[in-house]
Short mmCIF file of C-alpha atoms in Angstrom, two decimals:
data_model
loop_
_atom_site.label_atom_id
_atom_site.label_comp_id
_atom_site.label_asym_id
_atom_site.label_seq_id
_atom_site.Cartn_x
_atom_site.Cartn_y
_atom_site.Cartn_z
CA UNK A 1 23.04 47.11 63.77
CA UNK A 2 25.38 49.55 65.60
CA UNK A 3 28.25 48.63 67.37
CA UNK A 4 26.57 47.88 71.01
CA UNK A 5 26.78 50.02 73.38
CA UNK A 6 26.68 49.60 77.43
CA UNK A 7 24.04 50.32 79.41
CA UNK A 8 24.27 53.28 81.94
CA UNK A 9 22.27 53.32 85.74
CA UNK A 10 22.34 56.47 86.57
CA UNK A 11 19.42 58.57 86.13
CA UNK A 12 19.30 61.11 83.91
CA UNK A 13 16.90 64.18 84.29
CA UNK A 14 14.04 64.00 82.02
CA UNK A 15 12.38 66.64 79.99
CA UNK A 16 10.23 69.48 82.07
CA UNK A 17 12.04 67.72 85.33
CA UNK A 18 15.08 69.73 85.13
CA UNK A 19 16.61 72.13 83.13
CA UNK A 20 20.91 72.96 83.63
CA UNK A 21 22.60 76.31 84.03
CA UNK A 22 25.70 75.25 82.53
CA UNK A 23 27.81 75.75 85.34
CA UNK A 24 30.72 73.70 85.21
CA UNK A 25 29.81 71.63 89.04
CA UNK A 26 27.38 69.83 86.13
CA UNK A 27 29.72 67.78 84.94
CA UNK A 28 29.75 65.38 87.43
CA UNK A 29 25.83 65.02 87.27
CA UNK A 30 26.25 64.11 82.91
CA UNK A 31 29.52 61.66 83.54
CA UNK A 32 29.73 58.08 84.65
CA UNK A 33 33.11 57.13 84.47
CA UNK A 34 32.12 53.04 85.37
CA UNK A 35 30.04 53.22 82.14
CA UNK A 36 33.14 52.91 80.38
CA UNK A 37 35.04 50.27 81.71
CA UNK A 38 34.28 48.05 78.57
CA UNK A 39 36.13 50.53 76.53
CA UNK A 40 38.56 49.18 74.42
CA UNK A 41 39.65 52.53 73.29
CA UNK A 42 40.38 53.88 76.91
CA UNK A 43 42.80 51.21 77.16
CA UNK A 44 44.82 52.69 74.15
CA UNK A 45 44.30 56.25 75.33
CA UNK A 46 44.20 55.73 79.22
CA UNK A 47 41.81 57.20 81.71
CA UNK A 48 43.38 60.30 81.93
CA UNK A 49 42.54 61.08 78.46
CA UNK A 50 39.33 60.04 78.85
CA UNK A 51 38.90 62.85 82.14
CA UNK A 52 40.60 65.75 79.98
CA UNK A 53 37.72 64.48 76.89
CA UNK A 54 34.80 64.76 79.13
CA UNK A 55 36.05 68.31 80.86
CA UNK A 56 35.48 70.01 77.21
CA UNK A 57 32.13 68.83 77.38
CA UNK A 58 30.57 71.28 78.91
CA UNK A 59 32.74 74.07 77.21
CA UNK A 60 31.20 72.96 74.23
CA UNK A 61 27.37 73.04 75.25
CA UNK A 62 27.75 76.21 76.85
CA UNK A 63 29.68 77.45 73.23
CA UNK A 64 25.89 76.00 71.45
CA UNK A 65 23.65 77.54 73.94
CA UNK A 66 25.09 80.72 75.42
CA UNK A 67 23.84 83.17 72.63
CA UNK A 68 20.25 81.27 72.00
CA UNK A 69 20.04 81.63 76.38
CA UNK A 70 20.23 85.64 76.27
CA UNK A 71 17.65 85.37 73.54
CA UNK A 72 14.25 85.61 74.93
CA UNK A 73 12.55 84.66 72.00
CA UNK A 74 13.95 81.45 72.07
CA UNK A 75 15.11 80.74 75.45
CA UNK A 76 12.54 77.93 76.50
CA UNK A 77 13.24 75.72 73.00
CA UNK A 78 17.28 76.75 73.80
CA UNK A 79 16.78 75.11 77.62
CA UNK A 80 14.95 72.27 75.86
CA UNK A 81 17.74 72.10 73.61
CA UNK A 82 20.40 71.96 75.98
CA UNK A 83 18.91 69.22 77.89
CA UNK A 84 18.58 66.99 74.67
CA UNK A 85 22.27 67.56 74.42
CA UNK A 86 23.00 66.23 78.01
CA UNK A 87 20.71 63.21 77.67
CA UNK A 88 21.81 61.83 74.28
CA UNK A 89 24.96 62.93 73.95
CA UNK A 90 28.07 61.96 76.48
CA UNK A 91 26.67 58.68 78.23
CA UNK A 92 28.55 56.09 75.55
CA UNK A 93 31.51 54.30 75.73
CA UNK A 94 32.84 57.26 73.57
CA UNK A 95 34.69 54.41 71.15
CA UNK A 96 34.75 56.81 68.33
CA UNK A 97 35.59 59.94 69.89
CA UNK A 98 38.42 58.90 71.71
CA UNK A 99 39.60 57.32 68.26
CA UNK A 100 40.43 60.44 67.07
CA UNK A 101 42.71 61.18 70.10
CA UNK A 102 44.59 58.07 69.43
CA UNK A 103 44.88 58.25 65.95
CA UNK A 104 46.10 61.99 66.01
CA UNK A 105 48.65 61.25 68.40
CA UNK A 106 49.95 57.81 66.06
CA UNK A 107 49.90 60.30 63.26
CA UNK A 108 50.96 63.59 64.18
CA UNK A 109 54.52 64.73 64.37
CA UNK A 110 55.84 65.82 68.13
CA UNK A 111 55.81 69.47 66.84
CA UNK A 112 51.83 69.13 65.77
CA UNK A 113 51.01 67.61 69.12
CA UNK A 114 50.48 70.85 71.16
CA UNK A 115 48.06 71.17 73.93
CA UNK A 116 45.82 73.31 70.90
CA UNK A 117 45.81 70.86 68.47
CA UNK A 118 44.92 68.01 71.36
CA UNK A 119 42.12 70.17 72.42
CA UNK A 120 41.03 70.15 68.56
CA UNK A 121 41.10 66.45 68.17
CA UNK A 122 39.20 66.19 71.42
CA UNK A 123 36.45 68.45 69.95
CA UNK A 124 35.90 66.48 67.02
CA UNK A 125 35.78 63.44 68.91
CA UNK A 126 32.91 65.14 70.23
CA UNK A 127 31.24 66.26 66.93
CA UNK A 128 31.74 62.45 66.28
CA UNK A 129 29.66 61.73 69.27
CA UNK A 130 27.35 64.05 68.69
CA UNK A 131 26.64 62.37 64.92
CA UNK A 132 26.48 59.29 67.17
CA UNK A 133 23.73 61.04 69.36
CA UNK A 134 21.85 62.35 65.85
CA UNK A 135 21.58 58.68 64.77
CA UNK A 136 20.56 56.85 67.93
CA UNK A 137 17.64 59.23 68.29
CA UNK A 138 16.09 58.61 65.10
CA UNK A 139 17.10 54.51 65.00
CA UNK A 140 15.51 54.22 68.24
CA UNK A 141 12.26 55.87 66.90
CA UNK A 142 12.37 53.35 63.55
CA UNK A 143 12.86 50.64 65.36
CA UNK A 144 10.36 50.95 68.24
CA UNK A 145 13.23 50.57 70.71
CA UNK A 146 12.44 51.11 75.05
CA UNK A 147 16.24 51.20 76.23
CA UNK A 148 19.45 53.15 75.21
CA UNK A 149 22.48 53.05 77.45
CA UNK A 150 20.19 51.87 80.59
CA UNK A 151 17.64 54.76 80.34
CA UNK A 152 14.33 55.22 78.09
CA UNK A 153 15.20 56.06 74.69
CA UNK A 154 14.66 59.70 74.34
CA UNK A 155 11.19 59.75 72.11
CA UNK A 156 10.26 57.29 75.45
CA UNK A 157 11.01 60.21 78.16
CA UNK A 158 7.81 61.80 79.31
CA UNK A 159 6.62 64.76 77.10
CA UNK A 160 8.91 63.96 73.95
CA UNK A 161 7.72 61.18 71.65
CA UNK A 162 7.46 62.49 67.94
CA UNK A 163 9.09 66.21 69.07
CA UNK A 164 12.43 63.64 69.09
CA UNK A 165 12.29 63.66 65.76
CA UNK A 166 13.26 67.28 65.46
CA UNK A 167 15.56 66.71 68.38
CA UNK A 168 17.62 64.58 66.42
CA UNK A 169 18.02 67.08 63.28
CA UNK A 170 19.11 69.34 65.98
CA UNK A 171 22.04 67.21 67.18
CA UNK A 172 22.90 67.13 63.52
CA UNK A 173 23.17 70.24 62.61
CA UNK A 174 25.17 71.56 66.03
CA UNK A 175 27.75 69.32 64.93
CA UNK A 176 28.07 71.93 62.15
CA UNK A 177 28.16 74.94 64.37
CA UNK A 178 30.88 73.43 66.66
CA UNK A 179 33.29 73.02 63.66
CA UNK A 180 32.52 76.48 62.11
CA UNK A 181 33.61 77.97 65.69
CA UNK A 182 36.66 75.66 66.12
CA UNK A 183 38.02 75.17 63.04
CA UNK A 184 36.88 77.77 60.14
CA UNK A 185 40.27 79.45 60.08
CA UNK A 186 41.93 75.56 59.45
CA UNK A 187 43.51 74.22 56.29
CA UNK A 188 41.93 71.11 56.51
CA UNK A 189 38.62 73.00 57.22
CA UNK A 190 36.61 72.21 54.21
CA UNK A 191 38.01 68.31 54.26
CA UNK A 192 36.47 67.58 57.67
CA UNK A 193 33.23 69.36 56.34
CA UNK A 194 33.37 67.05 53.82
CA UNK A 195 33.91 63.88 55.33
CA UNK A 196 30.61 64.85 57.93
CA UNK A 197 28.78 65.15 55.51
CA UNK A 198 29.33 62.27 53.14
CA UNK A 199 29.82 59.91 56.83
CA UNK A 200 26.16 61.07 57.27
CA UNK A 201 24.91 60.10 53.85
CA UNK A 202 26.94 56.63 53.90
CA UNK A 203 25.39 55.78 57.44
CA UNK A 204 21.62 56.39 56.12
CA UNK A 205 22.17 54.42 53.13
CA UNK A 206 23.49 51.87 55.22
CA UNK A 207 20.12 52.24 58.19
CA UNK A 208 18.06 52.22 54.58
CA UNK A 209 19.63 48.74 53.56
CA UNK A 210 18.51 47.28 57.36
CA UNK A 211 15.07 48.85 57.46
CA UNK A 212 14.36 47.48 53.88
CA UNK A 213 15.65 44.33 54.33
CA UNK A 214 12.88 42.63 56.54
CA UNK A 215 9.23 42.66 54.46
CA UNK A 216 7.49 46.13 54.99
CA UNK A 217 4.67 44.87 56.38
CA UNK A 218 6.51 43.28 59.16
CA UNK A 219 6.43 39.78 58.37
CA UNK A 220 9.10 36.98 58.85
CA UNK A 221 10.88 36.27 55.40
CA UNK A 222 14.27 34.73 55.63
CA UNK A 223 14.89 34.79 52.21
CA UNK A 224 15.53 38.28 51.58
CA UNK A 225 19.03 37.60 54.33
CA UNK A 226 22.59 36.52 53.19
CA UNK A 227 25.84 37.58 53.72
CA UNK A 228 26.06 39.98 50.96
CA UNK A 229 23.40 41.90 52.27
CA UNK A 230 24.69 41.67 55.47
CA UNK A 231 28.37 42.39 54.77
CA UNK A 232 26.75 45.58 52.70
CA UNK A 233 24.55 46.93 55.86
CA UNK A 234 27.69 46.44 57.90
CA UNK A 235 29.85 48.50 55.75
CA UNK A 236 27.64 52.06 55.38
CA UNK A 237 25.69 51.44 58.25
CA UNK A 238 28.45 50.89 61.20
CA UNK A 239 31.97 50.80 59.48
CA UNK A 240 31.95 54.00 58.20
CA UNK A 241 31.43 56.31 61.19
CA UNK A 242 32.45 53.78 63.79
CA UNK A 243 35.85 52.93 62.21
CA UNK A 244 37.00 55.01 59.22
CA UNK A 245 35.80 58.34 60.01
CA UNK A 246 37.65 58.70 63.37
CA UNK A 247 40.90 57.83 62.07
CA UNK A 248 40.25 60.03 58.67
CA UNK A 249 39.56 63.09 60.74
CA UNK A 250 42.94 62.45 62.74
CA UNK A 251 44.40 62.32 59.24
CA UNK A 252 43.41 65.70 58.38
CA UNK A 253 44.48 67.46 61.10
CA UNK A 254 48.27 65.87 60.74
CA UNK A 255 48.16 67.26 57.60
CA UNK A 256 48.07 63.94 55.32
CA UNK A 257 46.75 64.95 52.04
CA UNK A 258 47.36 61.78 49.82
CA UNK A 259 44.67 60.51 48.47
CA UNK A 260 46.04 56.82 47.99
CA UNK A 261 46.31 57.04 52.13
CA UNK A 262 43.03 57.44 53.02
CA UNK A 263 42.04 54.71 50.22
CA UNK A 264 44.84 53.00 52.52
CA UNK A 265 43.24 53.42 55.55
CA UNK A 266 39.60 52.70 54.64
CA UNK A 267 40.41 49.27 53.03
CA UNK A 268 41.87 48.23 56.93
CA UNK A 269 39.17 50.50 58.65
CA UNK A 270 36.23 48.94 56.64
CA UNK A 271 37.79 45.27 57.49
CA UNK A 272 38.27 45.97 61.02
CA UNK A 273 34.46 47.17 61.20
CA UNK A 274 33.17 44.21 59.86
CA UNK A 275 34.75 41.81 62.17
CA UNK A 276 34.12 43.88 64.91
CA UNK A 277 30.83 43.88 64.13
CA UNK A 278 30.30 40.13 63.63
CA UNK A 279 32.03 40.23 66.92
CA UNK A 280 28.91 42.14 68.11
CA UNK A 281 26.56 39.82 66.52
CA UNK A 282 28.18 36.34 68.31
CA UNK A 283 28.18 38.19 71.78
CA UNK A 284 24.63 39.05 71.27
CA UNK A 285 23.47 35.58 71.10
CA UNK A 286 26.24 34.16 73.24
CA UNK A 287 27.57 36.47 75.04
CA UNK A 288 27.82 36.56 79.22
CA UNK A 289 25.32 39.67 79.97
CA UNK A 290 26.98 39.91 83.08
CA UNK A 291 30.12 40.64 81.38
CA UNK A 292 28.81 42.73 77.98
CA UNK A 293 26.05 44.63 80.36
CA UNK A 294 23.51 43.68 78.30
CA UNK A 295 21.09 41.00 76.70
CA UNK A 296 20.81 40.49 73.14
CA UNK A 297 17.57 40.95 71.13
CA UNK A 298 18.68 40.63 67.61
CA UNK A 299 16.76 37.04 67.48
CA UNK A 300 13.61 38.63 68.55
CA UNK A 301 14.10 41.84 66.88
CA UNK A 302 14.35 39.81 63.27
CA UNK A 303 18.17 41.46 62.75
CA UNK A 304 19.99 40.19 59.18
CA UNK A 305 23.19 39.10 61.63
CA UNK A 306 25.61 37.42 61.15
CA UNK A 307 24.56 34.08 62.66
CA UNK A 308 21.24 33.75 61.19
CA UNK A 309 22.74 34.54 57.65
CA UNK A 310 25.31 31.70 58.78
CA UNK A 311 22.56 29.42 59.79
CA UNK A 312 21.13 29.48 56.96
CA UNK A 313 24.50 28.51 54.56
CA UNK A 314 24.18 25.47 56.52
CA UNK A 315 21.14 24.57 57.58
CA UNK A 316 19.16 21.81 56.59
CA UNK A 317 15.80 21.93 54.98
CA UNK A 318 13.75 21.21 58.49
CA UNK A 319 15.72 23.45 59.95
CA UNK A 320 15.57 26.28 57.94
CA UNK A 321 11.52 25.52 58.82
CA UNK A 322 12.01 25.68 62.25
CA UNK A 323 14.23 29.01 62.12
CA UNK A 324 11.87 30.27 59.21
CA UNK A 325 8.66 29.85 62.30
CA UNK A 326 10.28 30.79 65.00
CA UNK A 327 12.58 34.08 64.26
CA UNK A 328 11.84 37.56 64.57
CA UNK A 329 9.51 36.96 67.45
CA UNK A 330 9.62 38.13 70.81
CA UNK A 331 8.85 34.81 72.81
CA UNK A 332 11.76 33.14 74.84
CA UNK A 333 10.12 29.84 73.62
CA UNK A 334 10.68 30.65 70.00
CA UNK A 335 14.02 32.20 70.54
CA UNK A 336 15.19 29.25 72.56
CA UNK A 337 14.49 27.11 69.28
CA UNK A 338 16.31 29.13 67.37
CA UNK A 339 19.20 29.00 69.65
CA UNK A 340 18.97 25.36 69.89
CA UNK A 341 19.15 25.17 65.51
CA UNK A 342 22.17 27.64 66.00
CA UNK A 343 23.65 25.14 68.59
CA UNK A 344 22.81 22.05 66.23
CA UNK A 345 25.24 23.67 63.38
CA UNK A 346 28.07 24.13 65.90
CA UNK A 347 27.97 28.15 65.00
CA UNK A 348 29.90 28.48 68.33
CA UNK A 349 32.69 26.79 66.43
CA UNK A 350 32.19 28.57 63.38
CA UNK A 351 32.63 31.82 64.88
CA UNK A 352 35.96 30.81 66.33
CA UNK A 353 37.56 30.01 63.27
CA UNK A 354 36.17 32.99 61.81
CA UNK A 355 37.62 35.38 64.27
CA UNK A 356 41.06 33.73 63.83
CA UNK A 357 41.12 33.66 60.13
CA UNK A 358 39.62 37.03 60.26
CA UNK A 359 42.21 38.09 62.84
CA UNK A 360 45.16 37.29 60.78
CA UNK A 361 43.96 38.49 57.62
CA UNK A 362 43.28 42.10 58.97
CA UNK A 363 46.90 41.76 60.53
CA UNK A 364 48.20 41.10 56.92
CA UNK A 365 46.17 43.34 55.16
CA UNK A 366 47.62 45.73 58.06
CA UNK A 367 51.35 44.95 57.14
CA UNK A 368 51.02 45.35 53.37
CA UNK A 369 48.26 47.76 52.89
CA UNK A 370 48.96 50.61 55.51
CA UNK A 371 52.37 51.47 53.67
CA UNK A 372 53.03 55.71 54.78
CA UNK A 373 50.95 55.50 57.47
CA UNK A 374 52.10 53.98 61.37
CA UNK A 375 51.58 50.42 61.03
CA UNK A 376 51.18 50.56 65.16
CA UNK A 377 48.09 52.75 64.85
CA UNK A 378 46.02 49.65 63.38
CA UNK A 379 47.87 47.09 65.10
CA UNK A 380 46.35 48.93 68.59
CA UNK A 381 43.12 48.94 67.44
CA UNK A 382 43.15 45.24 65.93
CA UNK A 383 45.14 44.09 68.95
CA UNK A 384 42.42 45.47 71.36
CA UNK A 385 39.52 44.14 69.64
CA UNK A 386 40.56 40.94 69.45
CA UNK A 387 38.98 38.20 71.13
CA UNK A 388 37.08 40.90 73.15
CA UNK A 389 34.25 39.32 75.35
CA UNK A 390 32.42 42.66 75.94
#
């Protein structure tokens, strides 16, 4: 249940097809700039940040791979490496990244917003993506998936399968060498440590409540959904990392050290998260793929969403029958059925009065809640998300 990504054309080299040199001319091979269009983060940030975040890219892979390269011993894994890097890594919408470029620049004072510091927030932006990367690999291997951003998941690409596994501890634990490099001789060094690693933890529990929720043995039992459930995989699974942590790392460089701020900021992140993510859920069913680049599964894929859990709040007993035989099962005639129960219960309608009611209570919790920090930084974010069709 992450926030959705789009789906990306362009070919990507696959493993024993191509290995890079690092040269710089690269980086128009690894960057699609149309793949993030649907970006509701550019819009805050503009396109120009968006070109000066993808030129450190390959700064930063060269900075991971240069010393394992001039090792012989471990050259050919190193390659391999490298390429698992430019696969998985920058082909997102880079949401969460590019957070922490907007939120440091809300936050910071003019004096702290040096080119330095800029280049710092861009680089954990990319440590964020990276995480991203680390948990896409491994989700995609749970749950059986084909497609990620319009290519084969990586365990898909020819020669990978299981080795992916170990791929995606590797994406994890560069994350750790990038920050030692860039910011070991930093005040807030140890905080952003810290917050990594506990981001990590809360975003497994979180993949742990989904995987467990369905019946192990892969049946169809809609009685182990509702909304609490939901609300709670929502919270460590997505929320977290997607919302709180970019804006927490932002923090941390400006130098905020209360503690009753970031308790400030997480009660609006965590909000925003969930209705973004509900957000996700209603486009998935209903949703225009021509417009969100994509078509939803969740149905088929058996996903404790939001609509199902709301189906069932209000479903009669025959229809809880009919969603009870037909969901979690990849045949358009059985999804169609369901859709047709979700149509009978006017969830279309439901979801509209949700996002409004949802809408204004973030904006109040925004006014009263955000206190010493700028107001303007959550208003952005709220203000972009809002009614967002894609």
């Amino acid at each position: 249940m992450s926030v959705s990504e789009e789906p990306v054309t362009k070919k990507r080299p696959h493993v024993n097809g191509y290995h890079s040199d690092g040269n710089q001319s690269e980086k128009t091979q690894y960057f699609n700039h149309n793949s993030n269009q649907n970006n509701f983060v550019i819009e805050a940030v503009g396109q120009t940040e968006l070109e000066k975040f993808d030129s450190i890219f390959e700064t930063l892979v060269n900075d991971l791979t240069k010393d394992g390269l001039n090792n012989e011993e471990i050259r050919e894994i190193i390659l391999r490496f490298k390429e698992v890097i430019h696969y998985n890594v920058p082909h997102g919408k880079k949401n969460r990244g590019l957070a922490v470029i907007c939120s440091y620049r809300h936050l910071a004072s003019p004096d702290q917003c040096t080119d330095d510091n800029l280049n710092r927030a861009r680089v954990l932006g990319w440590c964020i993506e990276m995480l991203q990367a680390f948990f896409l690999v491994a989700d995609d291997i749970m749950d059986q998936s084909s497609m990620r951003r319009g290519q084969p998941c990586w365990y898909k690409v020819n020669n990978v399968g299981n080795i992916a596994i170990n791929d995606s501890y590797y994406l994890e634990a560069i994350i750790y060498q990038v920050l030692k490099q860039y910011f070991r001789s930093e005040p807030y060094y140890l905080d952003i440590l810290e917050l990594f690693h506990q981001t990590t933890i809360q975003t497994v529990i979180g993949q742990g409540l989904d995987l467990t929720t369905p019946p192990a043995d892969g049946s169809i039992d809609l009685s182990r959904f509702s909304l609490k459930r939901y609300d709670s995989i929502v919270k460590w699974k997505t929320a977290y990392y997607s919302f709180y942590m970019p804006v927490a790392l932002a923090m941390y460089m400006a130098g905020v050290t209360s503690k009753q701020s970031f308790e400030n900021a997480k009660t609006i992140l965590l909000q925003m998260g969930h209705y973004f993510q509900v957000q996700d859920d209603y486009l998935d069913c209903y949703g225009d793929p021509s417009v969100t680049g994509k078509v939803g599964t969740d149905i088929e894929e058996n996903k404790c969403g939001w609509l199902i859990n709301q189906a069932l709040l209000k479903a009669t007993p025959e229809q809880i029958q009919i969603l009870q035989e037909n969901y979690g099962q990849d045949n358009s005639e059985k999804v169609a059925k369901v859709k047709a129960v979700f149509n009978e219960l006017d969830l279309k309608s439901v979801y509209l009065q949700y996002e409004e009611d949802s809408y204004n209570e973030l904006m109040s919790l925004i006014d009263k809640t955000s206190q010493d920090l700028p107001k303007q930084l959550f208003i952005d974010f709220a203000n972009k998300i809002y009614k967002r069709k894609k």
